[in-house]
Amino acid sequence: MHHITLDSETDFDGWRKAARALALGDVKPSDVSWRVTGDAPELFEPAAAPLEPPHGTFNVPAKFVELAEVAILHRNPERFALLYRLLYRLRIHHDVLELATDPDVAEVAAMAKAVRRDEHKMHAFVRFREIGREHKSHFVAWFEPEHHIVELAAPFFARRFADMPWSILTPDVCAHWDGHAVSITPGVAKSEAPTADRLEETWRSYYASIFNPARLKVQATSKEMPRKYWRNLPEASLINPLKPPKANDTASEMARKQADDIEMLREEAADCRACHLYKDATQTVFGEGRQTARIMLVGEQPGDKEDIAGKPFVGPAGQMLDRALEEAGIDRRTVYVTNAVKHFKFVPRGKIRLHQKPNTPEIKACRQWYERELAAIKPELVVAMGATAAQSVFGKITPINKNRGRPIDLDDGTRALVTVHPSYLLRLPDAEAKAREYRRFVQDLKIAADVLRKSAHAA
Ligand code: URA
């Protein structure tokens, strides 16, 4: 029996080194036991058999390494053994990872997915409190992750709060940022985390100014934000309107950055694996535009050019849209432009990537981003361009012609306008039909401009 002791719960390098030596020595997975330093060793555990230095070499797919690096952060105590079993099998069956129904592959994939989900939750739900403000501000947050994700998630906070020293305390480990580097120290008890302070007040004030209780649907909120995180969120107790935050206040700034703002969503969406489309696409193409935009334009999905540029509507459909917006008297720089689906779906045809229409499961998987963009931007009007956009905006299949060209009230108080997609105009073969349909499209956009004009007058 070989007893392997890893330096920590997240010691991927230690696991990799040991697993490689074991696999090269043809040690069967059932002959290996794994533990982490500090775990209680089993009673009367026999002395560890030293690992032979490895001879020879073997290759595993890069995909396995990527998967294992994430899956190893799962809290499942069997993960080291499971990953070794998969590695052992991969030496002979190089394609085993392609078998999604293989129990080992399915379990490792599910573990990696759970870890990614937990990482996203941490990005979204960590709330900092300010301490020691009179001398030197330091921001501290308490979080209880489901898996061993603190080191994985910390770089996000270092980028986002680069100029503010912070600590994230958890029962497993703590991460600290001093403006230069992230350091990791042992975990602490919740009693060591700060409780009430001024930041909480400021954060609540800030949230009150962006939070529309009419929009809060408890079911949707708890789906996205499990209730166990609520108790750590100051805004959870928000019931009455509060004052807006003071300008130039460090704590307000911190609170502002912590809101579900567009930049934060963009970073989160960059790792989206909610459907399979991320696999072939170059990147997530998130929405773009002012956070204060009054109009949100929604298209179908990025095209070939958008997939490469990482920006929505920059290809031929985007040029058509720009022209129509200008004719309708709408400055593109003042609107927020996004897509119902954030990854490019295509089939390769030689050197060309042929656009494929997203299906309902793909639209549904991506809808969380549209909903969160909508909540962050809070536009007065959403313009759904084409059937896919309409399906996402209305949450159900919505025929274009029947609904086109008139403002429709949505459940959350936003208004929506349905029109065609600019690509539809590009595809029309007949020049006359093209010109006619283009005029109708511009006409629809003029209705959008009109809706805003009227609401500005009414205000
Ligand atoms: N078509 C879309 O729906 N969106 C884009 O971003 C580009 C083309």
Tab-separated table of C-alpha atoms and ligand atoms in Angstrom:
chain	number	residue	atom	x	y	z
A	1	MET	CA	0.000	0.000	0.000
A	2	HIS	CA	1.238	3.501	-0.801
A	3	HIS	CA	0.202	6.307	1.560
A	4	ILE	CA	0.499	9.710	-0.024
A	5	THR	CA	0.375	12.840	2.121
A	6	LEU	CA	-0.315	16.126	0.350
A	7	ASP	CA	0.722	19.502	1.762
A	8	SER	CA	-2.772	21.003	1.670
A	9	GLU	CA	-6.326	20.479	0.439
A	10	THR	CA	-5.396	22.350	-2.742
A	11	ASP	CA	-1.953	20.808	-3.331
A	12	PHE	CA	-2.391	20.070	-7.009
A	13	ASP	CA	1.369	20.030	-7.713
A	14	GLY	CA	1.929	17.497	-4.920
A	15	TRP	CA	-0.895	15.324	-6.222
A	16	ARG	CA	0.415	15.565	-9.788
A	17	LYS	CA	3.962	14.613	-8.809
A	18	ALA	CA	2.831	11.661	-6.713
A	19	ALA	CA	0.247	10.497	-9.263
A	20	ARG	CA	2.799	10.590	-12.049
A	21	ALA	CA	5.322	8.534	-10.068
A	22	LEU	CA	2.629	6.039	-9.046
A	23	ALA	CA	1.292	5.670	-12.589
A	24	LEU	CA	4.801	5.205	-13.996
A	25	GLY	CA	5.376	2.535	-11.352
A	26	ASP	CA	2.094	0.901	-12.455
A	27	VAL	CA	0.700	1.161	-8.908
A	28	LYS	CA	-2.979	0.209	-8.981
A	29	PRO	CA	-5.413	2.876	-7.694
A	30	SER	CA	-6.658	0.391	-5.077
A	31	ASP	CA	-3.107	0.237	-3.649
A	32	VAL	CA	-2.922	3.962	-2.892
A	33	SER	CA	-4.350	5.943	-0.006
A	34	TRP	CA	-4.389	9.745	-0.018
A	35	ARG	CA	-4.464	12.191	2.852
A	36	VAL	CA	-3.619	15.791	3.602
A	37	THR	CA	-1.050	16.931	6.196
A	38	GLY	CA	-2.811	17.513	9.478
A	39	ASP	CA	-5.590	14.969	8.818
A	40	ALA	CA	-5.702	12.353	11.569
A	41	PRO	CA	-3.767	9.338	10.249
A	42	GLU	CA	-5.643	6.068	10.437
A	43	LEU	CA	-4.948	4.036	13.555
A	44	PHE	CA	-2.070	1.588	13.070
A	45	GLU	CA	-1.483	2.897	9.582
A	46	PRO	CA	1.514	1.034	8.150
A	47	ALA	CA	4.613	3.063	7.321
A	48	ALA	CA	4.411	4.708	3.928
A	49	ALA	CA	6.181	2.869	1.135
A	50	PRO	CA	8.609	5.364	-0.440
A	51	LEU	CA	7.792	6.289	-3.997
A	52	GLU	CA	10.317	5.146	-6.575
A	53	PRO	CA	11.674	8.058	-8.619
A	54	PRO	CA	9.779	7.855	-11.916
A	55	HIS	CA	11.346	6.325	-15.022
A	56	GLY	CA	9.952	6.908	-18.467
A	57	THR	CA	7.151	9.213	-19.371
A	58	PHE	CA	3.571	9.311	-20.585
A	59	ASN	CA	1.267	12.017	-21.841
A	60	VAL	CA	-2.244	12.844	-20.781
A	61	PRO	CA	-4.561	15.215	-22.658
A	62	ALA	CA	-4.238	18.873	-21.628
A	63	LYS	CA	-7.984	18.719	-20.989
A	64	PHE	CA	-7.394	16.266	-18.147
A	65	VAL	CA	-4.914	18.593	-16.461
A	66	GLU	CA	-7.343	21.531	-16.773
A	67	LEU	CA	-10.174	19.456	-15.357
A	68	ALA	CA	-8.126	17.946	-12.536
A	69	GLU	CA	-6.766	21.341	-11.455
A	70	VAL	CA	-10.323	22.522	-10.830
A	71	ALA	CA	-11.915	19.250	-9.634
A	72	ILE	CA	-9.224	18.820	-6.963
A	73	LEU	CA	-10.686	21.875	-5.209
A	74	HIS	CA	-13.935	19.981	-4.545
A	75	ARG	CA	-14.579	19.068	-0.933
A	76	ASN	CA	-15.180	15.389	-1.765
A	77	PRO	CA	-12.541	13.502	0.309
A	78	GLU	CA	-12.312	10.854	-2.437
A	79	ARG	CA	-11.206	13.345	-5.066
A	80	PHE	CA	-7.470	12.528	-4.993
A	81	ALA	CA	-8.193	8.810	-5.405
A	82	LEU	CA	-10.788	9.420	-8.104
A	83	LEU	CA	-8.444	11.631	-10.104
A	84	TYR	CA	-5.666	9.077	-9.797
A	85	ARG	CA	-8.002	6.317	-11.005
A	86	LEU	CA	-8.872	8.404	-14.037
A	87	LEU	CA	-5.227	9.186	-14.721
A	88	TYR	CA	-4.313	5.504	-14.399
A	89	ARG	CA	-6.984	4.607	-16.942
A	90	LEU	CA	-5.949	7.434	-19.289
A	91	ARG	CA	-2.497	5.917	-19.793
A	92	ILE	CA	-4.130	3.067	-21.734
A	93	HIS	CA	-7.447	4.558	-22.879
A	94	HIS	CA	-6.468	7.952	-24.209
A	95	ASP	CA	-10.033	8.838	-25.230
A	96	VAL	CA	-11.731	8.059	-21.957
A	97	LEU	CA	-12.461	11.758	-21.321
A	98	GLU	CA	-14.611	11.809	-24.447
A	99	LEU	CA	-16.972	9.297	-22.820
A	100	ALA	CA	-19.246	11.656	-20.943
A	101	THR	CA	-21.222	8.687	-19.590
A	102	ASP	CA	-18.180	7.023	-18.020
A	103	PRO	CA	-18.843	7.194	-14.235
A	104	ASP	CA	-15.341	8.497	-13.360
A	105	VAL	CA	-15.414	11.105	-16.133
A	106	ALA	CA	-18.940	12.190	-15.210
A	107	GLU	CA	-18.033	12.527	-11.531
A	108	VAL	CA	-14.881	14.536	-12.165
A	109	ALA	CA	-16.737	16.805	-14.626
A	110	ALA	CA	-19.550	17.339	-12.093
A	111	MET	CA	-17.006	18.174	-9.387
A	112	ALA	CA	-15.244	20.711	-11.628
A	113	LYS	CA	-18.602	22.275	-12.470
A	114	ALA	CA	-19.563	22.548	-8.795
A	115	VAL	CA	-16.223	24.217	-8.050
A	116	ARG	CA	-16.716	26.765	-10.861
A	117	ARG	CA	-20.215	27.493	-9.632
A	118	ASP	CA	-18.910	28.035	-6.127
A	119	GLU	CA	-16.195	30.341	-7.463
A	120	HIS	CA	-18.844	32.446	-9.203
A	121	LYS	CA	-20.919	32.582	-6.055
A	122	MET	CA	-17.902	33.820	-4.134
A	123	HIS	CA	-17.213	36.512	-6.751
A	124	ALA	CA	-20.791	37.667	-6.539
A	125	PHE	CA	-21.580	37.381	-2.828
A	126	VAL	CA	-18.468	38.377	-0.894
A	127	ARG	CA	-19.217	41.659	0.912
A	128	PHE	CA	-16.388	43.642	2.467
A	129	ARG	CA	-16.631	45.696	5.654
A	130	GLU	CA	-14.278	48.538	6.387
A	131	ILE	CA	-12.168	48.385	9.537
A	132	GLY	CA	-9.554	50.733	11.048
A	133	ARG	CA	-10.773	53.567	8.915
A	134	GLU	CA	-9.275	56.458	10.918
A	135	HIS	CA	-5.730	55.168	10.461
A	136	LYS	CA	-5.629	53.073	7.357
A	137	SER	CA	-8.591	51.507	5.660
A	138	HIS	CA	-8.687	47.770	5.405
A	139	PHE	CA	-11.605	45.832	4.045
A	140	VAL	CA	-12.546	42.507	5.503
A	141	ALA	CA	-15.099	39.951	4.379
A	142	TRP	CA	-16.339	36.712	5.849
A	143	PHE	CA	-17.301	33.922	3.464
A	144	GLU	CA	-18.055	30.230	3.779
A	145	PRO	CA	-17.260	28.545	0.476
A	146	GLU	CA	-18.615	25.120	-0.305
A	147	HIS	CA	-15.329	23.992	-1.823
A	148	HIS	CA	-11.635	24.888	-1.538
A	149	ILE	CA	-11.902	27.851	-3.871
A	150	VAL	CA	-10.342	30.750	-1.988
A	151	GLU	CA	-7.007	30.666	-3.848
A	152	LEU	CA	-8.826	30.183	-7.141
A	153	ALA	CA	-11.171	33.110	-6.545
A	154	ALA	CA	-8.687	35.533	-4.936
A	155	PRO	CA	-7.115	36.922	-8.175
A	156	PHE	CA	-10.546	38.227	-9.210
A	157	PHE	CA	-10.739	40.341	-6.040
A	158	ALA	CA	-7.141	41.482	-6.445
A	159	ARG	CA	-7.961	42.796	-9.937
A	160	ARG	CA	-11.265	44.292	-8.924
A	161	PHE	CA	-10.168	45.947	-5.684
A	162	ALA	CA	-6.552	46.522	-6.681
A	163	ASP	CA	-6.136	49.786	-4.772
A	164	MET	CA	-7.807	48.675	-1.549
A	165	PRO	CA	-6.153	46.362	0.965
A	166	TRP	CA	-8.529	43.527	1.803
A	167	SER	CA	-8.807	40.190	3.550
A	168	ILE	CA	-11.294	37.442	2.890
A	169	LEU	CA	-11.669	35.264	5.961
A	170	THR	CA	-13.023	31.736	5.640
A	171	PRO	CA	-12.989	28.662	7.888
A	172	ASP	CA	-10.508	26.920	5.520
A	173	VAL	CA	-7.951	29.563	4.604
A	174	CYS	CA	-7.829	33.360	4.442
A	175	ALA	CA	-6.696	35.433	1.470
A	176	HIS	CA	-5.109	38.869	1.909
A	177	TRP	CA	-4.271	41.566	-0.613
A	178	ASP	CA	-1.801	44.330	0.278
A	179	GLY	CA	-1.908	46.123	-3.063
A	180	HIS	CA	0.922	44.012	-4.483
A	181	ALA	CA	0.356	40.329	-3.841
A	182	VAL	CA	-2.162	37.851	-2.516
A	183	SER	CA	-1.077	35.869	0.537
A	184	ILE	CA	-2.805	32.891	2.093
A	185	THR	CA	-2.982	32.146	5.827
A	186	PRO	CA	-4.842	29.472	7.837
A	187	GLY	CA	-8.615	29.698	8.253
A	188	VAL	CA	-10.324	31.410	11.182
A	189	ALA	CA	-13.551	31.089	13.148
A	190	LYS	CA	-16.464	33.289	12.179
A	191	SER	CA	-16.188	35.085	15.511
A	192	GLU	CA	-12.972	36.681	14.219
A	193	ALA	CA	-14.753	38.392	11.336
A	194	PRO	CA	-15.865	42.001	11.920
A	195	THR	CA	-19.587	42.571	12.233
A	196	ALA	CA	-21.388	45.943	12.103
A	197	ASP	CA	-19.545	49.052	10.907
A	198	ARG	CA	-19.855	52.053	8.681
A	199	LEU	CA	-19.323	50.215	5.435
A	200	GLU	CA	-22.421	48.243	6.066
A	201	GLU	CA	-24.377	51.466	6.374
A	202	THR	CA	-22.867	52.868	3.192
A	203	TRP	CA	-23.338	49.674	1.315
A	204	ARG	CA	-26.994	49.554	2.269
A	205	SER	CA	-27.459	53.165	1.207
A	206	TYR	CA	-25.817	52.435	-2.076
A	207	TYR	CA	-27.839	49.352	-2.665
A	208	ALA	CA	-31.025	51.235	-1.852
A	209	SER	CA	-30.241	53.642	-4.656
A	210	ILE	CA	-29.899	50.902	-7.256
A	211	PHE	CA	-32.307	48.369	-5.878
A	212	ASN	CA	-35.859	48.217	-7.124
A	213	PRO	CA	-37.891	46.134	-4.657
A	214	ALA	CA	-40.638	45.814	-7.280
A	215	ARG	CA	-38.179	43.741	-9.290
A	216	LEU	CA	-37.229	41.419	-6.493
A	217	LYS	CA	-38.696	38.031	-7.105
A	218	VAL	CA	-37.819	35.877	-4.149
A	219	GLN	CA	-37.797	32.705	-6.162
A	220	ALA	CA	-35.456	34.063	-8.795
A	221	THR	CA	-33.216	35.594	-6.163
A	222	SER	CA	-32.840	32.425	-4.174
A	223	LYS	CA	-32.141	30.452	-7.325
A	224	GLU	CA	-29.227	32.698	-8.151
A	225	MET	CA	-28.240	33.454	-4.575
A	226	PRO	CA	-28.800	30.527	-2.223
A	227	ARG	CA	-30.373	31.621	1.046
A	228	LYS	CA	-27.352	30.543	3.037
A	229	TYR	CA	-25.457	33.537	1.580
A	230	TRP	CA	-28.184	36.024	2.465
A	231	ARG	CA	-27.221	36.368	6.094
A	232	ASN	CA	-23.830	37.786	5.083
A	233	LEU	CA	-25.372	40.411	2.809
A	234	PRO	CA	-26.265	43.746	4.374
A	235	GLU	CA	-28.824	44.428	1.622
A	236	ALA	CA	-30.833	41.378	2.638
A	237	SER	CA	-32.299	43.433	5.460
A	238	LEU	CA	-33.178	46.349	3.213
A	239	ILE	CA	-36.839	47.240	3.417
A	240	ASN	CA	-37.183	51.021	3.309
A	241	PRO	CA	-35.640	53.469	0.853
A	242	LEU	CA	-32.387	54.915	2.216
A	243	LYS	CA	-30.284	57.916	1.301
A	244	PRO	CA	-27.863	57.713	-1.647
A	245	PRO	CA	-24.162	57.450	-0.725
A	246	LYS	CA	-21.889	60.488	-0.453
A	247	ALA	CA	-19.528	61.041	-3.349
A	248	ASN	CA	-15.759	60.518	-2.956
A	249	ASP	CA	-16.148	58.195	-0.037
A	250	THR	CA	-13.821	55.177	-0.058
A	251	ALA	CA	-16.445	52.995	1.514
A	252	SER	CA	-19.031	54.075	-1.058
A	253	GLU	CA	-16.513	53.300	-3.750
A	254	MET	CA	-15.985	49.838	-2.350
A	255	ALA	CA	-19.721	49.296	-2.122
A	256	ARG	CA	-20.198	50.569	-5.662
A	257	LYS	CA	-17.673	48.113	-6.963
A	258	GLN	CA	-19.309	45.294	-5.105
A	259	ALA	CA	-22.715	45.815	-6.683
A	260	ASP	CA	-23.711	43.528	-9.458
A	261	ASP	CA	-22.324	45.980	-11.937
A	262	ILE	CA	-21.624	45.313	-15.546
A	263	GLU	CA	-17.859	44.923	-15.206
A	264	MET	CA	-18.321	42.343	-12.505
A	265	LEU	CA	-20.893	40.480	-14.554
A	266	ARG	CA	-18.618	40.598	-17.577
A	267	GLU	CA	-15.815	38.956	-15.607
A	268	GLU	CA	-18.130	36.315	-14.238
A	269	ALA	CA	-19.597	35.579	-17.649
A	270	ALA	CA	-16.122	35.150	-19.130
A	271	ASP	CA	-16.005	31.721	-17.457
A	272	CYS	CA	-19.588	30.743	-18.256
A	273	ARG	CA	-20.024	27.021	-18.834
A	274	ALA	CA	-23.819	26.973	-18.523
A	275	CYS	CA	-24.138	25.293	-21.924
A	276	HIS	CA	-21.741	23.635	-24.341
A	277	LEU	CA	-21.327	26.645	-26.670
A	278	TYR	CA	-18.273	27.946	-24.799
A	279	LYS	CA	-16.271	24.956	-26.068
A	280	ASP	CA	-15.954	26.094	-29.684
A	281	ALA	CA	-16.375	29.835	-29.292
A	282	THR	CA	-13.324	32.074	-28.905
A	283	GLN	CA	-14.750	33.897	-25.907
A	284	THR	CA	-17.878	35.113	-24.146
A	285	VAL	CA	-19.140	38.226	-25.909
A	286	PHE	CA	-20.799	40.230	-23.198
A	287	GLY	CA	-22.964	43.319	-23.591
A	288	GLU	CA	-21.455	46.755	-23.969
A	289	GLY	CA	-22.501	50.314	-23.291
A	290	ARG	CA	-23.272	52.771	-20.537
A	291	GLN	CA	-24.446	51.487	-17.205
A	292	THR	CA	-26.897	54.420	-17.255
A	293	ALA	CA	-28.306	53.582	-20.697
A	294	ARG	CA	-32.064	54.115	-21.085
A	295	ILE	CA	-32.323	51.702	-24.015
A	296	MET	CA	-31.010	48.149	-24.064
A	297	LEU	CA	-30.784	46.552	-27.509
A	298	VAL	CA	-30.813	42.766	-27.551
A	299	GLY	CA	-29.644	40.700	-30.527
A	300	GLU	CA	-29.397	36.964	-31.035
A	301	GLN	CA	-25.779	35.878	-30.501
A	302	PRO	CA	-22.337	37.122	-31.549
A	303	GLY	CA	-21.342	36.426	-35.136
A	304	ASP	CA	-17.945	35.492	-36.513
A	305	LYS	CA	-16.502	39.017	-36.208
A	306	GLU	CA	-17.945	39.582	-32.744
A	307	ASP	CA	-16.575	36.253	-31.528
A	308	ILE	CA	-13.078	37.342	-32.502
A	309	ALA	CA	-13.377	40.953	-31.326
A	310	GLY	CA	-15.163	40.055	-28.079
A	311	LYS	CA	-17.676	42.880	-28.720
A	312	PRO	CA	-21.326	42.742	-29.799
A	313	PHE	CA	-22.508	44.038	-33.161
A	314	VAL	CA	-19.205	45.018	-34.748
A	315	GLY	CA	-19.640	43.004	-37.987
A	316	PRO	CA	-21.986	43.579	-40.956
A	317	ALA	CA	-25.151	43.360	-38.815
A	318	GLY	CA	-23.591	45.891	-36.438
A	319	GLN	CA	-22.909	48.307	-39.294
A	320	MET	CA	-26.494	47.998	-40.449
A	321	LEU	CA	-27.669	48.600	-36.881
A	322	ASP	CA	-25.429	51.672	-36.486
A	323	ARG	CA	-26.830	53.199	-39.670
A	324	ALA	CA	-30.441	52.547	-38.643
A	325	LEU	CA	-29.869	53.925	-35.131
A	326	GLU	CA	-28.402	57.089	-36.567
A	327	GLU	CA	-31.356	57.546	-38.930
A	328	ALA	CA	-33.710	57.028	-35.998
A	329	GLY	CA	-31.892	59.733	-34.038
A	330	ILE	CA	-30.387	57.372	-31.455
A	331	ASP	CA	-26.691	57.702	-30.586
A	332	ARG	CA	-25.251	54.193	-30.231
A	333	ARG	CA	-22.892	55.471	-27.540
A	334	THR	CA	-25.880	56.123	-25.290
A	335	VAL	CA	-27.433	52.657	-25.508
A	336	TYR	CA	-26.483	49.290	-24.060
A	337	VAL	CA	-26.097	46.557	-26.689
A	338	THR	CA	-26.133	42.866	-25.889
A	339	ASN	CA	-27.191	39.453	-27.142
A	340	ALA	CA	-29.569	36.790	-25.828
A	341	VAL	CA	-26.810	34.191	-26.195
A	342	LYS	CA	-23.252	35.200	-25.363
A	343	HIS	CA	-21.260	32.579	-27.275
A	344	PHE	CA	-20.997	32.176	-31.059
A	345	LYS	CA	-22.728	29.015	-32.278
A	346	PHE	CA	-21.477	27.802	-35.636
A	347	VAL	CA	-20.549	24.844	-37.798
A	348	PRO	CA	-17.201	24.928	-39.611
A	349	ARG	CA	-17.421	24.788	-43.425
A	350	GLY	CA	-13.875	24.813	-44.737
A	351	LYS	CA	-12.396	28.127	-43.675
A	352	ILE	CA	-15.794	29.619	-42.891
A	353	ARG	CA	-17.714	29.361	-39.632
A	354	LEU	CA	-21.382	29.146	-40.510
A	355	HIS	CA	-23.760	30.775	-38.033
A	356	GLN	CA	-26.252	28.402	-36.355
A	357	LYS	CA	-29.388	29.582	-34.635
A	358	PRO	CA	-29.267	28.922	-30.869
A	359	ASN	CA	-31.888	26.475	-29.598
A	360	THR	CA	-34.194	26.860	-26.587
A	361	PRO	CA	-31.939	25.116	-23.989
A	362	GLU	CA	-29.044	27.383	-25.065
A	363	ILE	CA	-31.221	30.497	-24.853
A	364	LYS	CA	-32.471	29.426	-21.416
A	365	ALA	CA	-28.980	28.629	-20.141
A	366	CYS	CA	-27.813	32.106	-21.133
A	367	ARG	CA	-30.868	33.997	-19.883
A	368	GLN	CA	-29.345	34.450	-16.419
A	369	TRP	CA	-26.867	36.915	-17.967
A	370	TYR	CA	-29.548	38.892	-19.772
A	371	GLU	CA	-31.566	39.058	-16.528
A	372	ARG	CA	-28.579	40.272	-14.554
A	373	GLU	CA	-27.633	42.799	-17.238
A	374	LEU	CA	-31.198	44.062	-17.141
A	375	ALA	CA	-31.080	44.368	-13.337
A	376	ALA	CA	-27.760	46.222	-13.478
A	377	ILE	CA	-28.633	48.605	-16.321
A	378	LYS	CA	-32.315	49.115	-15.470
A	379	PRO	CA	-33.180	50.537	-18.902
A	380	GLU	CA	-36.550	52.072	-19.532
A	381	LEU	CA	-36.914	50.201	-22.785
A	382	VAL	CA	-35.573	46.888	-24.080
A	383	VAL	CA	-35.536	46.459	-27.855
A	384	ALA	CA	-35.641	42.770	-28.815
A	385	MET	CA	-34.241	42.335	-32.310
A	386	GLY	CA	-35.393	39.055	-33.835
A	387	ALA	CA	-36.985	35.859	-32.544
A	388	THR	CA	-34.146	34.698	-30.272
A	389	ALA	CA	-33.958	38.061	-28.525
A	390	ALA	CA	-37.746	38.149	-28.146
A	391	GLN	CA	-37.705	34.664	-26.617
A	392	SER	CA	-35.145	35.765	-24.056
A	393	VAL	CA	-36.750	39.127	-23.276
A	394	PHE	CA	-40.268	37.713	-22.839
A	395	GLY	CA	-39.130	34.396	-21.376
A	396	LYS	CA	-41.140	32.499	-23.996
A	397	ILE	CA	-41.433	32.161	-27.764
A	398	THR	CA	-42.838	35.477	-28.987
A	399	PRO	CA	-43.791	35.987	-32.649
A	400	ILE	CA	-42.215	39.083	-34.192
A	401	ASN	CA	-44.858	40.236	-36.642
A	402	LYS	CA	-47.728	40.011	-34.189
A	403	ASN	CA	-45.894	42.011	-31.515
A	404	ARG	CA	-43.716	44.305	-33.545
A	405	GLY	CA	-43.487	48.068	-33.302
A	406	ARG	CA	-45.437	48.843	-30.114
A	407	PRO	CA	-44.201	49.140	-26.533
A	408	ILE	CA	-45.234	46.170	-24.387
A	409	ASP	CA	-45.095	46.238	-20.572
A	410	LEU	CA	-43.033	43.481	-18.971
A	411	ASP	CA	-43.826	42.040	-15.538
A	412	ASP	CA	-40.964	43.897	-13.867
A	413	GLY	CA	-42.084	47.317	-15.053
A	414	THR	CA	-39.622	47.613	-17.957
A	415	ARG	CA	-41.085	48.139	-21.415
A	416	ALA	CA	-40.114	46.110	-24.450
A	417	LEU	CA	-40.281	46.724	-28.163
A	418	VAL	CA	-39.998	43.901	-30.669
A	419	THR	CA	-38.499	44.336	-34.111
A	420	VAL	CA	-36.556	42.333	-36.696
A	421	HIS	CA	-32.896	41.459	-36.478
A	422	PRO	CA	-30.571	43.517	-38.731
A	423	SER	CA	-29.158	40.266	-40.182
A	424	TYR	CA	-32.614	39.525	-41.555
A	425	LEU	CA	-32.324	42.700	-43.633
A	426	LEU	CA	-28.875	41.658	-44.845
A	427	ARG	CA	-30.205	38.293	-45.997
A	428	LEU	CA	-33.116	39.621	-48.066
A	429	PRO	CA	-32.194	38.910	-51.730
A	430	ASP	CA	-34.492	41.444	-53.326
A	431	ALA	CA	-33.242	45.060	-53.231
A	432	GLU	CA	-36.721	46.510	-53.094
A	433	ALA	CA	-37.766	44.305	-50.154
A	434	LYS	CA	-34.496	45.156	-48.468
A	435	ALA	CA	-35.098	48.901	-48.737
A	436	ARG	CA	-38.703	48.547	-47.552
A	437	GLU	CA	-37.809	46.353	-44.563
A	438	TYR	CA	-34.936	48.633	-43.638
A	439	ARG	CA	-37.341	51.606	-43.512
A	440	ARG	CA	-39.647	49.602	-41.218
A	441	PHE	CA	-36.706	48.748	-38.991
A	442	VAL	CA	-35.742	52.432	-38.725
A	443	GLN	CA	-39.385	53.219	-38.044
A	444	ASP	CA	-39.377	50.747	-35.106
A	445	LEU	CA	-36.252	52.369	-33.703
A	446	LYS	CA	-37.923	55.772	-34.022
A	447	ILE	CA	-40.787	54.404	-31.913
A	448	ALA	CA	-38.166	53.428	-29.310
A	449	ALA	CA	-36.738	56.966	-29.353
A	450	ASP	CA	-40.260	58.310	-29.002
A	451	VAL	CA	-41.028	56.136	-25.969
A	452	LEU	CA	-38.026	57.653	-24.206
A	453	ARG	CA	-38.929	61.191	-25.232
A	454	LYS	CA	-42.430	60.742	-23.835
A	455	SER	CA	-41.217	59.217	-20.571
A	456	ALA	CA	-38.719	62.091	-20.170
A	457	HIS	CA	-41.541	64.605	-20.606
A	458	ALA	CA	-43.783	62.742	-18.196
A	459	ALA	CA	-41.068	62.686	-15.517
B	1	URA	N1	-25.837	39.307	-34.635
B	1	URA	C1	-26.241	39.400	-33.351
B	1	URA	O1	-27.340	39.029	-32.978
B	1	URA	N2	-25.400	39.904	-32.465
B	1	URA	C2	-24.188	40.338	-32.788
B	1	URA	O2	-23.482	40.780	-31.884
B	1	URA	C3	-23.804	40.262	-34.142
B	1	URA	C4	-24.638	39.738	-35.039
